mmCIF file of C-alpha atoms in Angstrom:
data_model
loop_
_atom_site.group_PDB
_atom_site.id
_atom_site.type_symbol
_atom_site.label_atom_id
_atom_site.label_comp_id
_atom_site.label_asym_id
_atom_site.label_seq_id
_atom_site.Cartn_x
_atom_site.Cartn_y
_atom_site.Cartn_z
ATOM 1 C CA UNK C 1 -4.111 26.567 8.617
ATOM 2 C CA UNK C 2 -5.389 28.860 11.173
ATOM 3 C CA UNK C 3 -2.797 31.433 12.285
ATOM 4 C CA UNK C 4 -4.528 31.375 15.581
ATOM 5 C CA UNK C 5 -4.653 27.788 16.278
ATOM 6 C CA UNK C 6 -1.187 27.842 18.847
ATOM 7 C CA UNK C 7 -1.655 31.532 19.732
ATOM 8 C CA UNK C 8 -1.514 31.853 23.527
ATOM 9 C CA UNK C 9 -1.125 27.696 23.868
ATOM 10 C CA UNK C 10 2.360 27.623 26.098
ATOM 11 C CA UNK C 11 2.414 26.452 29.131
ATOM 12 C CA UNK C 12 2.531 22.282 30.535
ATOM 13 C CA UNK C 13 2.522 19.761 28.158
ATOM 14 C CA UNK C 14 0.408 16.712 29.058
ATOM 15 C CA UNK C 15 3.677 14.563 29.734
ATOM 16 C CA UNK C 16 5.181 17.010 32.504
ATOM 17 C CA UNK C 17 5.603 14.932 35.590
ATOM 18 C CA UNK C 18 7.605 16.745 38.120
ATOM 19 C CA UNK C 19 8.944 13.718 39.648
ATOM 20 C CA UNK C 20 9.344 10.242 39.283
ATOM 21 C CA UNK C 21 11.215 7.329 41.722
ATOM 22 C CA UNK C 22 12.036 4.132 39.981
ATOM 23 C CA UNK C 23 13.385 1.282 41.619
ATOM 24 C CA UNK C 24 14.543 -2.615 41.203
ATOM 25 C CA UNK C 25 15.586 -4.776 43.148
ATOM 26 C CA UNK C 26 16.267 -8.923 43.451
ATOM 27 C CA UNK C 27 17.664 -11.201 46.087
ATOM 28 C CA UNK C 28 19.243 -14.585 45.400
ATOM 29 C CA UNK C 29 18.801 -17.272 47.837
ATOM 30 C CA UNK C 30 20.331 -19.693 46.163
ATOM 31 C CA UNK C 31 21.440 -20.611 42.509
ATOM 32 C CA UNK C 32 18.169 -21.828 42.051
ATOM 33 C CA UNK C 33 15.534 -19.403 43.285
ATOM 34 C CA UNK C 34 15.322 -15.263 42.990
ATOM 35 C CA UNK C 35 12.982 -12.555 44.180
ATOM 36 C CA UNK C 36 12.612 -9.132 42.925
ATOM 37 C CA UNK C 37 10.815 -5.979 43.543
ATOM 38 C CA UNK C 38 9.819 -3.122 41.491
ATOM 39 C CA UNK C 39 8.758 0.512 42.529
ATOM 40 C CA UNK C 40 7.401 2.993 39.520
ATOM 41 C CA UNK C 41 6.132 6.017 41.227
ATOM 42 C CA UNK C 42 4.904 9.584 39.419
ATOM 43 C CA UNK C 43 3.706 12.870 39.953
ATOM 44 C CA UNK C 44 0.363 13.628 38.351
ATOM 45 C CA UNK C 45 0.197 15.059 35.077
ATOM 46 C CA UNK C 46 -1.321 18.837 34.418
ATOM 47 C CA UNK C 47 -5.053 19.010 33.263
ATOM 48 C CA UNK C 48 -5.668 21.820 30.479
ATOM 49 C CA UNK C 49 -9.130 23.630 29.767
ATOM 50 C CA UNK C 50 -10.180 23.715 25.948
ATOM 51 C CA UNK C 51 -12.280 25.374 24.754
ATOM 52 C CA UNK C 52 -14.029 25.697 20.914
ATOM 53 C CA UNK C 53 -13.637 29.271 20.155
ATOM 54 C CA UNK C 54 -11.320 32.289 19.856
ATOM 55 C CA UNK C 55 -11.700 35.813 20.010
ATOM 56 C CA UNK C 56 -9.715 36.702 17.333
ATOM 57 C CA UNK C 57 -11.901 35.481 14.384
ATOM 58 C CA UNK C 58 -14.727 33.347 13.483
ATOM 59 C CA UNK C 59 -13.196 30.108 13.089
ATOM 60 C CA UNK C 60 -14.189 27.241 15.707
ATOM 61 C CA UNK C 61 -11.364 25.071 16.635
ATOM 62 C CA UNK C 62 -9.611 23.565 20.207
ATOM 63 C CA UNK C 63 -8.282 26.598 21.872
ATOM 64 C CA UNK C 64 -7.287 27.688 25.683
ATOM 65 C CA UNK C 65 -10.159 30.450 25.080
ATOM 66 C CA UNK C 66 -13.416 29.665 26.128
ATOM 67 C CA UNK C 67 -16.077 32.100 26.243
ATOM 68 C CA UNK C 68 -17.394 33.790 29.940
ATOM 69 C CA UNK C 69 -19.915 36.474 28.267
ATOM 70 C CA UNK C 70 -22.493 36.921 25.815
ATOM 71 C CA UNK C 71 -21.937 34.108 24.667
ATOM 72 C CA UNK C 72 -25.127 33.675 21.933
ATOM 73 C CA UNK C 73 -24.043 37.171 20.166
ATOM 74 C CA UNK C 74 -22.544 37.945 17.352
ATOM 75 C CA UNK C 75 -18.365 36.765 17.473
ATOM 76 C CA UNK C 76 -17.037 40.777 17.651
ATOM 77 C CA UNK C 77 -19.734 40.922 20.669
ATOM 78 C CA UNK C 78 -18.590 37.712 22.742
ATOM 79 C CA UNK C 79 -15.827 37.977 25.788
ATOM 80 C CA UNK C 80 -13.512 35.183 26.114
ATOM 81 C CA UNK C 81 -10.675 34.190 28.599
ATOM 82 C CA UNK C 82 -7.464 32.746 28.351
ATOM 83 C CA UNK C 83 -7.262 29.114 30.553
ATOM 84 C CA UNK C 84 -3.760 29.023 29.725
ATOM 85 C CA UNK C 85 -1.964 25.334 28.934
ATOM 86 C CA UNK C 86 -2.066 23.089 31.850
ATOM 87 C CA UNK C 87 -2.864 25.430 34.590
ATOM 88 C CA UNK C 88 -6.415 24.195 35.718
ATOM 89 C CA UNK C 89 -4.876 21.188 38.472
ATOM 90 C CA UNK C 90 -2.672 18.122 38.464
ATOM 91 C CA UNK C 91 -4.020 15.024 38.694
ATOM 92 C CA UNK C 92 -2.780 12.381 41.704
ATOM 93 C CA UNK C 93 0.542 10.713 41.844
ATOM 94 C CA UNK C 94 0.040 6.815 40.418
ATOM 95 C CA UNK C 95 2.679 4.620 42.218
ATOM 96 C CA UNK C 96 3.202 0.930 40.865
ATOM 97 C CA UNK C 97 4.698 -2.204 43.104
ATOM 98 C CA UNK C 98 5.433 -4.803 42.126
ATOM 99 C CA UNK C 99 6.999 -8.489 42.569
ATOM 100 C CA UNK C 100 8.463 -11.327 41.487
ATOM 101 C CA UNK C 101 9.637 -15.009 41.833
ATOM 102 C CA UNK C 102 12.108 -16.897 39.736
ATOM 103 C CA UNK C 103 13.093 -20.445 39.178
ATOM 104 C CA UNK C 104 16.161 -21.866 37.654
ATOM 105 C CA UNK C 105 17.788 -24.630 36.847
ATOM 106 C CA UNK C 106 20.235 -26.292 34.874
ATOM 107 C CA UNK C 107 20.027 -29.544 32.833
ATOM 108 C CA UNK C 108 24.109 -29.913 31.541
ATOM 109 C CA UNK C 109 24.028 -28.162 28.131
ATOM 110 C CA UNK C 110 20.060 -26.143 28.855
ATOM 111 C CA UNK C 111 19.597 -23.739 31.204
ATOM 112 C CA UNK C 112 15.612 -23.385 32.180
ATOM 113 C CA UNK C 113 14.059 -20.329 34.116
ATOM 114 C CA UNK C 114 10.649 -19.855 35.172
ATOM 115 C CA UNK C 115 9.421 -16.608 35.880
ATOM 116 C CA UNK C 116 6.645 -15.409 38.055
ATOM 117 C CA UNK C 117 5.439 -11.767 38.117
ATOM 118 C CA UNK C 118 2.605 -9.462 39.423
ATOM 119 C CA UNK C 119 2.256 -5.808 38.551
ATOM 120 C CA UNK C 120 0.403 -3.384 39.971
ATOM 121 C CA UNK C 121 0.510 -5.815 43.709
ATOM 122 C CA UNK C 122 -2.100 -3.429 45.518
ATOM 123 C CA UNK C 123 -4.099 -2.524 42.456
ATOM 124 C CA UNK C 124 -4.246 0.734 42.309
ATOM 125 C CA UNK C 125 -6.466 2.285 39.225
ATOM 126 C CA UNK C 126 -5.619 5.780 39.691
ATOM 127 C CA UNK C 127 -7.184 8.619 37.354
ATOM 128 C CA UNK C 128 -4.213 9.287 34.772
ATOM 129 C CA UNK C 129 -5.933 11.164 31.943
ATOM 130 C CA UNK C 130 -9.707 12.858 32.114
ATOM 131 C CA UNK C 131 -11.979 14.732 29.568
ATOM 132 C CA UNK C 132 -10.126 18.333 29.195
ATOM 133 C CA UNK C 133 -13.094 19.756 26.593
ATOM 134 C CA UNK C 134 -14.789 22.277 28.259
ATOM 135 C CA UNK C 135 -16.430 23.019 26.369
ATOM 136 C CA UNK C 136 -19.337 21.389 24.338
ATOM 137 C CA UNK C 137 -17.783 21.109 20.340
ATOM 138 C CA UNK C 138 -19.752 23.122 18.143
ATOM 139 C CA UNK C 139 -21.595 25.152 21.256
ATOM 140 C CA UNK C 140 -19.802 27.663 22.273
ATOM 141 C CA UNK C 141 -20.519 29.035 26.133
ATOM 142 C CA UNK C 142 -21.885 25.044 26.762
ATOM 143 C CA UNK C 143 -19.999 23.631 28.896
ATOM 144 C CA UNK C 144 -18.918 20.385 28.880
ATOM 145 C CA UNK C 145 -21.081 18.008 31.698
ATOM 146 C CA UNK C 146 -18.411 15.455 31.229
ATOM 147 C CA UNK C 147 -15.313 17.857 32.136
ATOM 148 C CA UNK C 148 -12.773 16.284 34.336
ATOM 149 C CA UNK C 149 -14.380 12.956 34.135
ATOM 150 C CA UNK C 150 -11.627 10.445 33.911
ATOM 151 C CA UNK C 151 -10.836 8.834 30.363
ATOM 152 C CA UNK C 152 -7.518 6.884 31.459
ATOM 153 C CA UNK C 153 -6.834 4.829 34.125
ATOM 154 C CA UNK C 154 -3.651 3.141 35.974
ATOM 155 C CA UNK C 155 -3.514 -0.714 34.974
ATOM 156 C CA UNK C 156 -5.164 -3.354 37.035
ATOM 157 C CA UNK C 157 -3.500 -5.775 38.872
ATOM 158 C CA UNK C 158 -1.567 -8.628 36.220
ATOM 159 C CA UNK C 159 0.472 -11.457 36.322
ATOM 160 C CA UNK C 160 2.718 -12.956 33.976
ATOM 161 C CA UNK C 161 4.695 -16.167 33.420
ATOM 162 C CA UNK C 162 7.835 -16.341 31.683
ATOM 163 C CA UNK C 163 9.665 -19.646 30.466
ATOM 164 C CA UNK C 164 12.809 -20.083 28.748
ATOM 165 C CA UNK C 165 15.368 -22.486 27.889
ATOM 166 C CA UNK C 166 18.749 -21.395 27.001
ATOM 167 C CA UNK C 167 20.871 -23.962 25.078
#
């Protein structure tokens, strides 16, 4: 273990959403048929900056230092910056509707329902998670061409069916 490895690496974790609205909702028009309604909406998640070196010793490992000068010297000789945890942007919010339709009906001693569900109704494929390397592994003062590029992506548009039988 490198004592330097979480040196410096406070700051936003990955997960911290500032907000998020959830909502449900269903309407029965009769005893036989049911619509619902979901809302998931969320606040975009920080981005970090790693980088592949320190300036503390020799050792190359993820950091939130990246080099900015002389970059191809000697490690005493090389000037590197702090990009502290989280602080380079936020990604976009990601918001989620969807809808459903339910059957039911009973048969004495059974009760059937038949589900039918769509997520993601406008589908959205928002950017959740992109490449925060950046710089190149094993090349210091390289950056990374693929920075920021997204790696993660809201889900497309589904539907599902559910059936059941209760007895």
């Amino acid at each position: 273990d490198n004592p330097w490895v979480n040196f410096n690496a406070d700051g936003y974790l990955p997960n911290d959403r500032r907000h998020q609205i959830k909502m449900n909702g269903s309407y029965a028009i009769n005893d036989a048929w049911e619509f619902g309604a979901t809302l998931d909406a969320r606040s975009g998640r920080p981005v970090s900056a790693f980088g592949v070196g320190n300036p503390f010793d020799e050792e190359e490992f993820h950091s939130f230092y990246i080099c900015t000068a002389n970059c191809d010297a000697p490690h005493p000789e090389r000037t590197y910056t702090l990009f502290p945890r989280g602080n380079e942007d936020r990604l976009p919010w990601t918001w989620d509707v969807g809808l459903s339709t339910t059957y039911k009906h009973s048969f004495g001693a059974a009760d059937l329902s038949v589900k039918f569900a769509v997520y993601n109704l406008f589908d959205r494929q928002v950017v959740t998670e992109v490449n925060e390397d950046r710089e190149l592994a094993n090349a210091i003062g390289l950056t990374n061409p693929l920075y920021g590029q997204g790696t993660g992506y809201q889900s497309a548009r589904y539907g599902q069916i559910t059936v059941s039988l209760d007895f």
